PDB file of N, CA, C and O in Angstrom:
ATOM      1  N   GLY A   1      -4.313  -0.857  11.816  1.00 36.00           N
ATOM      2  CA  GLY A   1      -3.295  -1.872  11.861  1.00 36.00           C
ATOM      3  C   GLY A   1      -3.434  -2.858  10.727  1.00 36.00           C
ATOM      4  O   GLY A   1      -4.454  -2.932  10.064  1.00 36.00           O
ATOM      5  N   ARG A   2      -2.401  -3.615  10.548  1.00 42.00           N
ATOM      6  CA  ARG A   2      -2.366  -4.619   9.489  1.00 42.00           C
ATOM      7  C   ARG A   2      -2.966  -5.913   9.996  1.00 42.00           C
ATOM      8  O   ARG A   2      -2.693  -6.335  11.106  1.00 42.00           O
ATOM      9  N   TRP A   3      -3.791  -6.534   9.171  1.00 40.00           N
ATOM     10  CA  TRP A   3      -4.359  -7.831   9.524  1.00 40.00           C
ATOM     11  C   TRP A   3      -3.277  -8.886   9.428  1.00 40.00           C
ATOM     12  O   TRP A   3      -2.530  -8.929   8.461  1.00 40.00           O
ATOM     13  N   VAL A   4      -3.181  -9.723  10.421  1.00 43.00           N
ATOM     14  CA  VAL A   4      -2.240 -10.831  10.377  1.00 43.00           C
ATOM     15  C   VAL A   4      -3.036 -12.113  10.530  1.00 43.00           C
ATOM     16  O   VAL A   4      -3.710 -12.309  11.531  1.00 43.00           O
ATOM     17  N   VAL A   5      -3.005 -12.932   9.523  1.00 44.00           N
ATOM     18  CA  VAL A   5      -3.752 -14.183   9.526  1.00 44.00           C
ATOM     19  C   VAL A   5      -2.767 -15.296   9.208  1.00 44.00           C
ATOM     20  O   VAL A   5      -2.016 -15.209   8.247  1.00 44.00           O
ATOM     21  N   SER A   6      -2.745 -16.313  10.036  1.00 49.00           N
ATOM     22  CA  SER A   6      -1.837 -17.415   9.757  1.00 49.00           C
ATOM     23  C   SER A   6      -2.568 -18.495   8.963  1.00 49.00           C
ATOM     24  O   SER A   6      -3.615 -18.969   9.380  1.00 49.00           O
ATOM     25  N   GLU A   7      -2.022 -18.807   7.820  1.00 53.00           N
ATOM     26  CA  GLU A   7      -2.517 -19.897   6.990  1.00 53.00           C
ATOM     27  C   GLU A   7      -4.033 -19.873   6.784  1.00 53.00           C
ATOM     28  O   GLU A   7      -4.720 -20.803   7.190  1.00 53.00           O
ATOM     29  N   PRO A   8      -4.581 -18.826   6.169  1.00 58.00           N
ATOM     30  CA  PRO A   8      -6.028 -18.847   5.932  1.00 58.00           C
ATOM     31  C   PRO A   8      -6.360 -19.947   4.935  1.00 58.00           C
ATOM     32  O   PRO A   8      -5.582 -20.215   4.023  1.00 58.00           O
ATOM     33  N   LYS A   9      -7.490 -20.572   5.124  1.00 74.00           N
ATOM     34  CA  LYS A   9      -7.917 -21.571   4.145  1.00 74.00           C
ATOM     35  C   LYS A   9      -8.273 -20.835   2.869  1.00 74.00           C
ATOM     36  O   LYS A   9      -9.035 -19.873   2.896  1.00 74.00           O
ATOM     37  N   SER A  10      -7.708 -21.257   1.784  1.00 78.00           N
ATOM     38  CA  SER A  10      -7.938 -20.601   0.507  1.00 78.00           C
ATOM     39  C   SER A  10      -8.313 -21.659  -0.523  1.00 78.00           C
ATOM     40  O   SER A  10      -7.463 -22.155  -1.254  1.00 78.00           O
ATOM     41  N   PRO A  11      -9.602 -21.995  -0.578  1.00 77.00           N
ATOM     42  CA  PRO A  11     -10.027 -22.996  -1.557  1.00 77.00           C
ATOM     43  C   PRO A  11      -9.898 -22.443  -2.973  1.00 77.00           C
ATOM     44  O   PRO A  11      -9.705 -21.247  -3.156  1.00 77.00           O
ATOM     45  N   PRO A  12      -9.987 -23.291  -3.974  1.00 77.00           N
ATOM     46  CA  PRO A  12      -9.926 -22.810  -5.351  1.00 77.00           C
ATOM     47  C   PRO A  12     -11.069 -21.842  -5.646  1.00 77.00           C
ATOM     48  O   PRO A  12     -12.194 -22.045  -5.188  1.00 77.00           O
ATOM     49  N   ALA A  13     -10.779 -20.785  -6.374  1.00 77.00           N
ATOM     50  CA  ALA A  13     -11.818 -19.832  -6.758  1.00 77.00           C
ATOM     51  C   ALA A  13     -12.665 -20.395  -7.893  1.00 77.00           C
ATOM     52  O   ALA A  13     -13.869 -20.191  -7.934  1.00 77.00           O
ATOM     53  N   PHE A  14     -12.040 -21.106  -8.813  1.00 73.00           N
ATOM     54  CA  PHE A  14     -12.742 -21.638  -9.976  1.00 73.00           C
ATOM     55  C   PHE A  14     -12.304 -23.074 -10.252  1.00 73.00           C
ATOM     56  O   PHE A  14     -11.607 -23.343 -11.224  1.00 73.00           O
ATOM     57  N   PRO A  15     -12.689 -24.019  -9.383  1.00 71.00           N
ATOM     58  CA  PRO A  15     -12.257 -25.396  -9.596  1.00 71.00           C
ATOM     59  C   PRO A  15     -12.855 -25.964 -10.891  1.00 71.00           C
ATOM     60  O   PRO A  15     -13.963 -25.613 -11.279  1.00 71.00           O
ATOM     61  N   MET A  16     -12.064 -26.810 -11.517  1.00 71.00           N
ATOM     62  CA  MET A  16     -12.511 -27.449 -12.752  1.00 71.00           C
ATOM     63  C   MET A  16     -12.164 -28.923 -12.676  1.00 71.00           C
ATOM     64  O   MET A  16     -11.056 -29.284 -12.313  1.00 71.00           O
ATOM     65  N   GLY A  17     -13.079 -29.749 -12.996  1.00 70.00           N
ATOM     66  CA  GLY A  17     -12.816 -31.172 -13.026  1.00 70.00           C
ATOM     67  C   GLY A  17     -12.696 -31.749 -11.627  1.00 70.00           C
ATOM     68  O   GLY A  17     -13.059 -31.145 -10.631  1.00 70.00           O
ATOM     69  N   ASP A  18     -12.149 -32.935 -11.549  1.00 67.00           N
ATOM     70  CA  ASP A  18     -12.001 -33.673 -10.303  1.00 67.00           C
ATOM     71  C   ASP A  18     -10.528 -33.704  -9.922  1.00 67.00           C
ATOM     72  O   ASP A  18      -9.735 -34.382 -10.561  1.00 67.00           O
ATOM     73  N   PRO A  19     -10.121 -32.930  -8.867  1.00 59.00           N
ATOM     74  CA  PRO A  19      -8.706 -32.873  -8.488  1.00 59.00           C
ATOM     75  C   PRO A  19      -8.099 -34.237  -8.184  1.00 59.00           C
ATOM     76  O   PRO A  19      -6.929 -34.466  -8.406  1.00 59.00           O
ATOM     77  N   VAL A  20      -8.897 -35.171  -7.693  1.00 66.00           N
ATOM     78  CA  VAL A  20      -8.390 -36.510  -7.364  1.00 66.00           C
ATOM     79  C   VAL A  20      -7.938 -37.237  -8.618  1.00 66.00           C
ATOM     80  O   VAL A  20      -6.949 -37.957  -8.613  1.00 66.00           O
ATOM     81  N   ASN A  21      -8.633 -37.015  -9.717  1.00 67.00           N
ATOM     82  CA  ASN A  21      -8.313 -37.707 -10.964  1.00 67.00           C
ATOM     83  C   ASN A  21      -7.589 -36.814 -11.963  1.00 67.00           C
ATOM     84  O   ASN A  21      -7.744 -36.947 -13.160  1.00 67.00           O
ATOM     85  N   GLY A  22      -6.806 -35.869 -11.454  1.00 63.00           N
ATOM     86  CA  GLY A  22      -5.982 -35.055 -12.338  1.00 63.00           C
ATOM     87  C   GLY A  22      -6.634 -33.780 -12.825  1.00 63.00           C
ATOM     88  O   GLY A  22      -6.130 -33.153 -13.741  1.00 63.00           O
ATOM     89  N   GLY A  23      -7.739 -33.367 -12.237  1.00 63.00           N
ATOM     90  CA  GLY A  23      -8.379 -32.112 -12.632  1.00 63.00           C
ATOM     91  C   GLY A  23      -7.561 -30.915 -12.163  1.00 63.00           C
ATOM     92  O   GLY A  23      -6.618 -31.037 -11.384  1.00 63.00           O
ATOM     93  N   TYR A  24      -7.918 -29.760 -12.621  1.00 64.00           N
ATOM     94  CA  TYR A  24      -7.228 -28.526 -12.269  1.00 64.00           C
ATOM     95  C   TYR A  24      -7.975 -27.838 -11.138  1.00 64.00           C
ATOM     96  O   TYR A  24      -9.183 -27.624 -11.226  1.00 64.00           O
ATOM     97  N   ASP A  25      -7.275 -27.517 -10.065  1.00 68.00           N
ATOM     98  CA  ASP A  25      -7.916 -26.913  -8.904  1.00 68.00           C
ATOM     99  C   ASP A  25      -8.305 -25.465  -9.133  1.00 68.00           C
ATOM    100  O   ASP A  25      -9.153 -24.934  -8.438  1.00 68.00           O
ATOM    101  N   GLY A  26      -7.697 -24.783 -10.049  1.00 75.00           N
ATOM    102  CA  GLY A  26      -8.023 -23.390 -10.312  1.00 75.00           C
ATOM    103  C   GLY A  26      -7.218 -22.440  -9.448  1.00 75.00           C
ATOM    104  O   GLY A  26      -6.382 -22.836  -8.642  1.00 75.00           O
ATOM    105  N   MET A  27      -7.467 -21.159  -9.617  1.00 82.00           N
ATOM    106  CA  MET A  27      -6.769 -20.096  -8.889  1.00 82.00           C
ATOM    107  C   MET A  27      -7.162 -20.146  -7.412  1.00 82.00           C
ATOM    108  O   MET A  27      -8.334 -20.312  -7.096  1.00 82.00           O
ATOM    109  N   PRO A  28      -6.193 -19.966  -6.505  1.00 87.00           N
ATOM    110  CA  PRO A  28      -6.560 -19.900  -5.088  1.00 87.00           C
ATOM    111  C   PRO A  28      -7.471 -18.696  -4.821  1.00 87.00           C
ATOM    112  O   PRO A  28      -7.281 -17.614  -5.398  1.00 87.00           O
ATOM    113  N   LEU A  29      -8.453 -18.896  -3.972  1.00 90.00           N
ATOM    114  CA  LEU A  29      -9.384 -17.826  -3.643  1.00 90.00           C
ATOM    115  C   LEU A  29      -8.649 -16.599  -3.112  1.00 90.00           C
ATOM    116  O   LEU A  29      -9.008 -15.463  -3.403  1.00 90.00           O
ATOM    117  N   ARG A  30      -7.564 -16.801  -2.357  1.00 92.00           N
ATOM    118  CA  ARG A  30      -6.777 -15.683  -1.811  1.00 92.00           C
ATOM    119  C   ARG A  30      -6.249 -14.789  -2.935  1.00 92.00           C
ATOM    120  O   ARG A  30      -6.317 -13.560  -2.856  1.00 92.00           O
ATOM    121  N   ASP A  31      -5.726 -15.398  -4.001  1.00 92.00           N
ATOM    122  CA  ASP A  31      -5.225 -14.625  -5.133  1.00 92.00           C
ATOM    123  C   ASP A  31      -6.354 -13.876  -5.828  1.00 92.00           C
ATOM    124  O   ASP A  31      -6.191 -12.719  -6.238  1.00 92.00           O
ATOM    125  N   TRP A  32      -7.495 -14.525  -5.976  1.00 93.00           N
ATOM    126  CA  TRP A  32      -8.634 -13.901  -6.641  1.00 93.00           C
ATOM    127  C   TRP A  32      -9.106 -12.691  -5.844  1.00 93.00           C
ATOM    128  O   TRP A  32      -9.364 -11.623  -6.409  1.00 93.00           O
ATOM    129  N   LEU A  33      -9.213 -12.836  -4.515  1.00 95.00           N
ATOM    130  CA  LEU A  33      -9.642 -11.728  -3.666  1.00 95.00           C
ATOM    131  C   LEU A  33      -8.642 -10.575  -3.713  1.00 95.00           C
ATOM    132  O   LEU A  33      -9.022  -9.403  -3.806  1.00 95.00           O
ATOM    133  N   ALA A  34      -7.349 -10.888  -3.648  1.00 95.00           N
ATOM    134  CA  ALA A  34      -6.315  -9.850  -3.711  1.00 95.00           C
ATOM    135  C   ALA A  34      -6.370  -9.114  -5.052  1.00 95.00           C
ATOM    136  O   ALA A  34      -6.204  -7.890  -5.105  1.00 95.00           O
ATOM    137  N   GLY A  35      -6.622  -9.848  -6.112  1.00 95.00           N
ATOM    138  CA  GLY A  35      -6.737  -9.233  -7.434  1.00 95.00           C
ATOM    139  C   GLY A  35      -7.879  -8.233  -7.507  1.00 95.00           C
ATOM    140  O   GLY A  35      -7.768  -7.195  -8.160  1.00 95.00           O
ATOM    141  N   HIS A  36      -8.955  -8.529  -6.826  1.00 96.00           N
ATOM    142  CA  HIS A  36     -10.083  -7.597  -6.806  1.00 96.00           C
ATOM    143  C   HIS A  36      -9.814  -6.407  -5.892  1.00 96.00           C
ATOM    144  O   HIS A  36     -10.318  -5.311  -6.138  1.00 96.00           O
ATOM    145  N   ALA A  37      -9.039  -6.605  -4.858  1.00 96.00           N
ATOM    146  CA  ALA A  37      -8.751  -5.522  -3.908  1.00 96.00           C
ATOM    147  C   ALA A  37      -7.697  -4.551  -4.428  1.00 96.00           C
ATOM    148  O   ALA A  37      -7.675  -3.383  -4.025  1.00 96.00           O
ATOM    149  N   ILE A  38      -6.833  -4.981  -5.340  1.00 96.00           N
ATOM    150  CA  ILE A  38      -5.665  -4.184  -5.718  1.00 96.00           C
ATOM    151  C   ILE A  38      -6.034  -2.819  -6.298  1.00 96.00           C
ATOM    152  O   ILE A  38      -5.362  -1.826  -6.025  1.00 96.00           O
ATOM    153  N   GLY A  39      -7.099  -2.726  -7.069  1.00 95.00           N
ATOM    154  CA  GLY A  39      -7.485  -1.433  -7.651  1.00 95.00           C
ATOM    155  C   GLY A  39      -7.805  -0.408  -6.577  1.00 95.00           C
ATOM    156  O   GLY A  39      -7.337   0.736  -6.629  1.00 95.00           O
ATOM    157  N   ALA A  40      -8.582  -0.819  -5.586  1.00 95.00           N
ATOM    158  CA  ALA A  40      -8.926   0.097  -4.487  1.00 95.00           C
ATOM    159  C   ALA A  40      -7.691   0.436  -3.663  1.00 95.00           C
ATOM    160  O   ALA A  40      -7.520   1.581  -3.229  1.00 95.00           O
ATOM    161  N   VAL A  41      -6.819  -0.541  -3.461  1.00 94.00           N
ATOM    162  CA  VAL A  41      -5.589  -0.298  -2.705  1.00 94.00           C
ATOM    163  C   VAL A  41      -4.742   0.754  -3.412  1.00 94.00           C
ATOM    164  O   VAL A  41      -4.252   1.697  -2.781  1.00 94.00           O
ATOM    165  N   ILE A  42      -4.581   0.624  -4.709  1.00 94.00           N
ATOM    166  CA  ILE A  42      -3.771   1.587  -5.460  1.00 94.00           C
ATOM    167  C   ILE A  42      -4.381   2.984  -5.356  1.00 94.00           C
ATOM    168  O   ILE A  42      -3.669   3.960  -5.112  1.00 94.00           O
ATOM    169  N   ARG A  43      -5.697   3.075  -5.507  1.00 92.00           N
ATOM    170  CA  ARG A  43      -6.355   4.392  -5.416  1.00 92.00           C
ATOM    171  C   ARG A  43      -6.182   5.003  -4.029  1.00 92.00           C
ATOM    172  O   ARG A  43      -5.927   6.198  -3.904  1.00 92.00           O
ATOM    173  N   GLN A  44      -6.317   4.198  -2.990  1.00 91.00           N
ATOM    174  CA  GLN A  44      -6.257   4.717  -1.624  1.00 91.00           C
ATOM    175  C   GLN A  44      -4.832   4.932  -1.125  1.00 91.00           C
ATOM    176  O   GLN A  44      -4.602   5.768  -0.260  1.00 91.00           O
ATOM    177  N   CYS A  45      -3.874   4.176  -1.645  1.00 86.00           N
ATOM    178  CA  CYS A  45      -2.510   4.205  -1.100  1.00 86.00           C
ATOM    179  C   CYS A  45      -1.495   4.813  -2.060  1.00 86.00           C
ATOM    180  O   CYS A  45      -0.291   4.706  -1.827  1.00 86.00           O
ATOM    181  N   ALA A  46      -1.938   5.439  -3.132  1.00 84.00           N
ATOM    182  CA  ALA A  46      -1.028   5.945  -4.162  1.00 84.00           C
ATOM    183  C   ALA A  46       0.020   6.899  -3.610  1.00 84.00           C
ATOM    184  O   ALA A  46       1.149   6.932  -4.092  1.00 84.00           O
ATOM    185  N   ASN A  47      -0.321   7.662  -2.601  1.00 85.00           N
ATOM    186  CA  ASN A  47       0.620   8.632  -2.054  1.00 85.00           C
ATOM    187  C   ASN A  47       1.391   8.115  -0.841  1.00 85.00           C
ATOM    188  O   ASN A  47       2.214   8.850  -0.289  1.00 85.00           O
ATOM    189  N   ASP A  48       1.139   6.881  -0.430  1.00 80.00           N
ATOM    190  CA  ASP A  48       1.797   6.350   0.767  1.00 80.00           C
ATOM    191  C   ASP A  48       3.317   6.274   0.633  1.00 80.00           C
ATOM    192  O   ASP A  48       4.035   6.392   1.612  1.00 80.00           O
ATOM    193  N   GLY A  49       3.823   6.098  -0.569  1.00 76.00           N
ATOM    194  CA  GLY A  49       5.266   6.022  -0.774  1.00 76.00           C
ATOM    195  C   GLY A  49       5.977   7.317  -0.420  1.00 76.00           C
ATOM    196  O   GLY A  49       7.159   7.313  -0.082  1.00 76.00           O
ATOM    197  N   MET A  50       5.267   8.426  -0.476  1.00 80.00           N
ATOM    198  CA  MET A  50       5.863   9.721  -0.130  1.00 80.00           C
ATOM    199  C   MET A  50       6.237   9.782   1.348  1.00 80.00           C
ATOM    200  O   MET A  50       7.122  10.531   1.733  1.00 80.00           O
ATOM    201  N   LEU A  51       5.556   9.001   2.143  1.00 79.00           N
ATOM    202  CA  LEU A  51       5.819   8.979   3.580  1.00 79.00           C
ATOM    203  C   LEU A  51       6.943   8.017   3.939  1.00 79.00           C
ATOM    204  O   LEU A  51       7.332   7.922   5.089  1.00 79.00           O
ATOM    205  N   GLY A  52       7.438   7.291   2.958  1.00 82.00           N
ATOM    206  CA  GLY A  52       8.464   6.284   3.186  1.00 82.00           C
ATOM    207  C   GLY A  52       7.842   4.906   3.243  1.00 82.00           C
ATOM    208  O   GLY A  52       6.684   4.744   3.612  1.00 82.00           O
ATOM    209  N   LEU A  53       8.612   3.926   2.850  1.00 85.00           N
ATOM    210  CA  LEU A  53       8.131   2.546   2.819  1.00 85.00           C
ATOM    211  C   LEU A  53       8.600   1.806   4.063  1.00 85.00           C
ATOM    212  O   LEU A  53       9.690   2.079   4.572  1.00 85.00           O
ATOM    213  N   PRO A  54       7.808   0.853   4.538  1.00 84.00           N
ATOM    214  CA  PRO A  54       8.273   0.019   5.647  1.00 84.00           C
ATOM    215  C   PRO A  54       9.554  -0.717   5.241  1.00 84.00           C
ATOM    216  O   PRO A  54       9.791  -0.961   4.057  1.00 84.00           O
ATOM    217  N   ASP A  55      10.374  -1.065   6.206  1.00 84.00           N
ATOM    218  CA  ASP A  55      11.650  -1.735   5.920  1.00 84.00           C
ATOM    219  C   ASP A  55      11.490  -3.011   5.112  1.00 84.00           C
ATOM    220  O   ASP A  55      12.351  -3.356   4.318  1.00 84.00           O
ATOM    221  N   SER A  56      10.383  -3.715   5.297  1.00 87.00           N
ATOM    222  CA  SER A  56      10.184  -4.991   4.619  1.00 87.00           C
ATOM    223  C   SER A  56       9.685  -4.844   3.183  1.00 87.00           C
ATOM    224  O   SER A  56       9.509  -5.826   2.486  1.00 87.00           O
ATOM    225  N   VAL A  57       9.471  -3.611   2.725  1.00 88.00           N
ATOM    226  CA  VAL A  57       8.923  -3.372   1.390  1.00 88.00           C
ATOM    227  C   VAL A  57       9.937  -2.583   0.570  1.00 88.00           C
ATOM    228  O   VAL A  57      10.435  -1.558   1.001  1.00 88.00           O
ATOM    229  N   GLN A  58      10.228  -3.071  -0.629  1.00 90.00           N
ATOM    230  CA  GLN A  58      11.227  -2.447  -1.495  1.00 90.00           C
ATOM    231  C   GLN A  58      10.661  -1.359  -2.411  1.00 90.00           C
ATOM    232  O   GLN A  58      11.341  -0.409  -2.734  1.00 90.00           O
ATOM    233  N   THR A  59       9.404  -1.536  -2.857  1.00 90.00           N
ATOM    234  CA  THR A  59       8.817  -0.620  -3.838  1.00 90.00           C
ATOM    235  C   THR A  59       7.380  -0.281  -3.447  1.00 90.00           C
ATOM    236  O   THR A  59       6.753  -0.989  -2.655  1.00 90.00           O
ATOM    237  N   ILE A  60       6.845   0.760  -4.046  1.00 90.00           N
ATOM    238  CA  ILE A  60       5.446   1.119  -3.811  1.00 90.00           C
ATOM    239  C   ILE A  60       4.537  -0.003  -4.304  1.00 90.00           C
ATOM    240  O   ILE A  60       3.516  -0.303  -3.689  1.00 90.00           O
ATOM    241  N   GLU A  61       4.928  -0.662  -5.390  1.00 92.00           N
ATOM    242  CA  GLU A  61       4.135  -1.786  -5.897  1.00 92.00           C
ATOM    243  C   GLU A  61       4.099  -2.929  -4.883  1.00 92.00           C
ATOM    244  O   GLU A  61       3.069  -3.582  -4.710  1.00 92.00           O
ATOM    245  N   GLY A  62       5.221  -3.137  -4.208  1.00 92.00           N
ATOM    246  CA  GLY A  62       5.264  -4.154  -3.150  1.00 92.00           C
ATOM    247  C   GLY A  62       4.320  -3.805  -2.009  1.00 92.00           C
ATOM    248  O   GLY A  62       3.680  -4.681  -1.426  1.00 92.00           O
ATOM    249  N   LEU A  63       4.234  -2.519  -1.682  1.00 91.00           N
ATOM    250  CA  LEU A  63       3.309  -2.074  -0.647  1.00 91.00           C
ATOM    251  C   LEU A  63       1.869  -2.311  -1.083  1.00 91.00           C
ATOM    252  O   LEU A  63       1.049  -2.787  -0.303  1.00 91.00           O
ATOM    253  N   PHE A  64       1.562  -1.998  -2.340  1.00 94.00           N
ATOM    254  CA  PHE A  64       0.212  -2.245  -2.857  1.00 94.00           C
ATOM    255  C   PHE A  64      -0.128  -3.732  -2.744  1.00 94.00           C
ATOM    256  O   PHE A  64      -1.211  -4.100  -2.284  1.00 94.00           O
ATOM    257  N   ALA A  65       0.793  -4.585  -3.183  1.00 94.00           N
ATOM    258  CA  ALA A  65       0.548  -6.026  -3.160  1.00 94.00           C
ATOM    259  C   ALA A  65       0.356  -6.513  -1.728  1.00 94.00           C
ATOM    260  O   ALA A  65      -0.560  -7.297  -1.451  1.00 94.00           O
ATOM    261  N   ARG A  66       1.206  -6.061  -0.823  1.00 93.00           N
ATOM    262  CA  ARG A  66       1.086  -6.482   0.575  1.00 93.00           C
ATOM    263  C   ARG A  66      -0.268  -6.081   1.141  1.00 93.00           C
ATOM    264  O   ARG A  66      -0.935  -6.863   1.819  1.00 93.00           O
ATOM    265  N   ASN A  67      -0.703  -4.864   0.844  1.00 93.00           N
ATOM    266  CA  ASN A  67      -1.994  -4.404   1.342  1.00 93.00           C
ATOM    267  C   ASN A  67      -3.159  -5.178   0.720  1.00 93.00           C
ATOM    268  O   ASN A  67      -4.135  -5.498   1.404  1.00 93.00           O
ATOM    269  N   ALA A  68      -3.066  -5.487  -0.562  1.00 96.00           N
ATOM    270  CA  ALA A  68      -4.128  -6.245  -1.218  1.00 96.00           C
ATOM    271  C   ALA A  68      -4.239  -7.643  -0.608  1.00 96.00           C
ATOM    272  O   ALA A  68      -5.343  -8.132  -0.351  1.00 96.00           O
ATOM    273  N   TYR A  69      -3.097  -8.282  -0.350  1.00 95.00           N
ATOM    274  CA  TYR A  69      -3.132  -9.612   0.267  1.00 95.00           C
ATOM    275  C   TYR A  69      -3.574  -9.533   1.724  1.00 95.00           C
ATOM    276  O   TYR A  69      -4.217 -10.459   2.233  1.00 95.00           O
ATOM    277  N   SER A  70      -3.309  -8.437   2.407  1.00 95.00           N
ATOM    278  CA  SER A  70      -3.813  -8.257   3.772  1.00 95.00           C
ATOM    279  C   SER A  70      -5.332  -8.208   3.774  1.00 95.00           C
ATOM    280  O   SER A  70      -5.985  -8.785   4.649  1.00 95.00           O
ATOM    281  N   ILE A  71      -5.899  -7.524   2.786  1.00 96.00           N
ATOM    282  CA  ILE A  71      -7.353  -7.465   2.661  1.00 96.00           C
ATOM    283  C   ILE A  71      -7.900  -8.859   2.349  1.00 96.00           C
ATOM    284  O   ILE A  71      -8.887  -9.303   2.952  1.00 96.00           O
ATOM    285  N   ALA A  72      -7.256  -9.562   1.433  1.00 95.00           N
ATOM    286  CA  ALA A  72      -7.699 -10.917   1.090  1.00 95.00           C
ATOM    287  C   ALA A  72      -7.643 -11.825   2.317  1.00 95.00           C
ATOM    288  O   ALA A  72      -8.570 -12.606   2.568  1.00 95.00           O
ATOM    289  N   ASP A  73      -6.568 -11.723   3.103  1.00 94.00           N
ATOM    290  CA  ASP A  73      -6.449 -12.544   4.311  1.00 94.00           C
ATOM    291  C   ASP A  73      -7.552 -12.228   5.314  1.00 94.00           C
ATOM    292  O   ASP A  73      -8.114 -13.125   5.942  1.00 94.00           O
ATOM    293  N   ALA A  74      -7.879 -10.945   5.446  1.00 95.00           N
ATOM    294  CA  ALA A  74      -8.962 -10.551   6.350  1.00 95.00           C
ATOM    295  C   ALA A  74     -10.301 -11.109   5.869  1.00 95.00           C
ATOM    296  O   ALA A  74     -11.125 -11.563   6.677  1.00 95.00           O
ATOM    297  N   MET A  75     -10.509 -11.098   4.559  1.00 94.00           N
ATOM    298  CA  MET A  75     -11.751 -11.638   4.015  1.00 94.00           C
ATOM    299  C   MET A  75     -11.837 -13.140   4.241  1.00 94.00           C
ATOM    300  O   MET A  75     -12.901 -13.667   4.594  1.00 94.00           O
ATOM    301  N   LEU A  76     -10.722 -13.838   4.046  1.00 93.00           N
ATOM    302  CA  LEU A  76     -10.706 -15.278   4.291  1.00 93.00           C
ATOM    303  C   LEU A  76     -10.936 -15.594   5.767  1.00 93.00           C
ATOM    304  O   LEU A  76     -11.644 -16.552   6.102  1.00 93.00           O
ATOM    305  N   ALA A  77     -10.358 -14.801   6.643  1.00 93.00           N
ATOM    306  CA  ALA A  77     -10.559 -15.011   8.076  1.00 93.00           C
ATOM    307  C   ALA A  77     -12.023 -14.801   8.447  1.00 93.00           C
ATOM    308  O   ALA A  77     -12.586 -15.567   9.243  1.00 93.00           O
ATOM    309  N   GLU A  78     -12.637 -13.784   7.883  1.00 93.00           N
ATOM    310  CA  GLU A  78     -14.054 -13.531   8.156  1.00 93.00           C
ATOM    311  C   GLU A  78     -14.910 -14.661   7.603  1.00 93.00           C
ATOM    312  O   GLU A  78     -15.882 -15.083   8.218  1.00 93.00           O
ATOM    313  N   ARG A  79     -14.523 -15.165   6.458  1.00 90.00           N
ATOM    314  CA  ARG A  79     -15.239 -16.298   5.834  1.00 90.00           C
ATOM    315  C   ARG A  79     -15.199 -17.508   6.751  1.00 90.00           C
ATOM    316  O   ARG A  79     -16.179 -18.230   6.889  1.00 90.00           O
ATOM    317  N   GLU A  80     -14.047 -17.755   7.388  1.00 88.00           N
ATOM    318  CA  GLU A  80     -13.898 -18.876   8.321  1.00 88.00           C
ATOM    319  C   GLU A  80     -14.739 -18.657   9.577  1.00 88.00           C
ATOM    320  O   GLU A  80     -15.256 -19.602  10.158  1.00 88.00           O
ATOM    321  N   ARG A  81     -14.855 -17.403  10.005  1.00 87.00           N
ATOM    322  CA  ARG A  81     -15.546 -17.080  11.240  1.00 87.00           C
ATOM    323  C   ARG A  81     -17.053 -17.311  11.124  1.00 87.00           C
ATOM    324  O   ARG A  81     -17.698 -17.705  12.072  1.00 87.00           O
ATOM    325  N   THR A  82     -17.602 -17.034   9.946  1.00 73.00           N
ATOM    326  CA  THR A  82     -19.059 -17.115   9.800  1.00 73.00           C
ATOM    327  C   THR A  82     -19.514 -18.470   9.324  1.00 73.00           C
ATOM    328  O   THR A  82     -18.806 -19.274   8.867  1.00 73.00           O
TER     329      THR A  82
END
């Protein structure tokens, strides 16, 4: 099944400076995790489009992205749990 996580906390992956005084918060950790997961998702799901796409997904790339963010959400949820 697909992981469903509501509003996972996603702190900055690479914070720089002081956000209070105009620093840059950096990339959200969720995006960083999804970026690392996407390669494995593409390798594992490359043929999934042959079976048809879910109604909410327009392209195979959209399916890859959705799956990568599902993995990132699961990782963030586990991070919160521990």
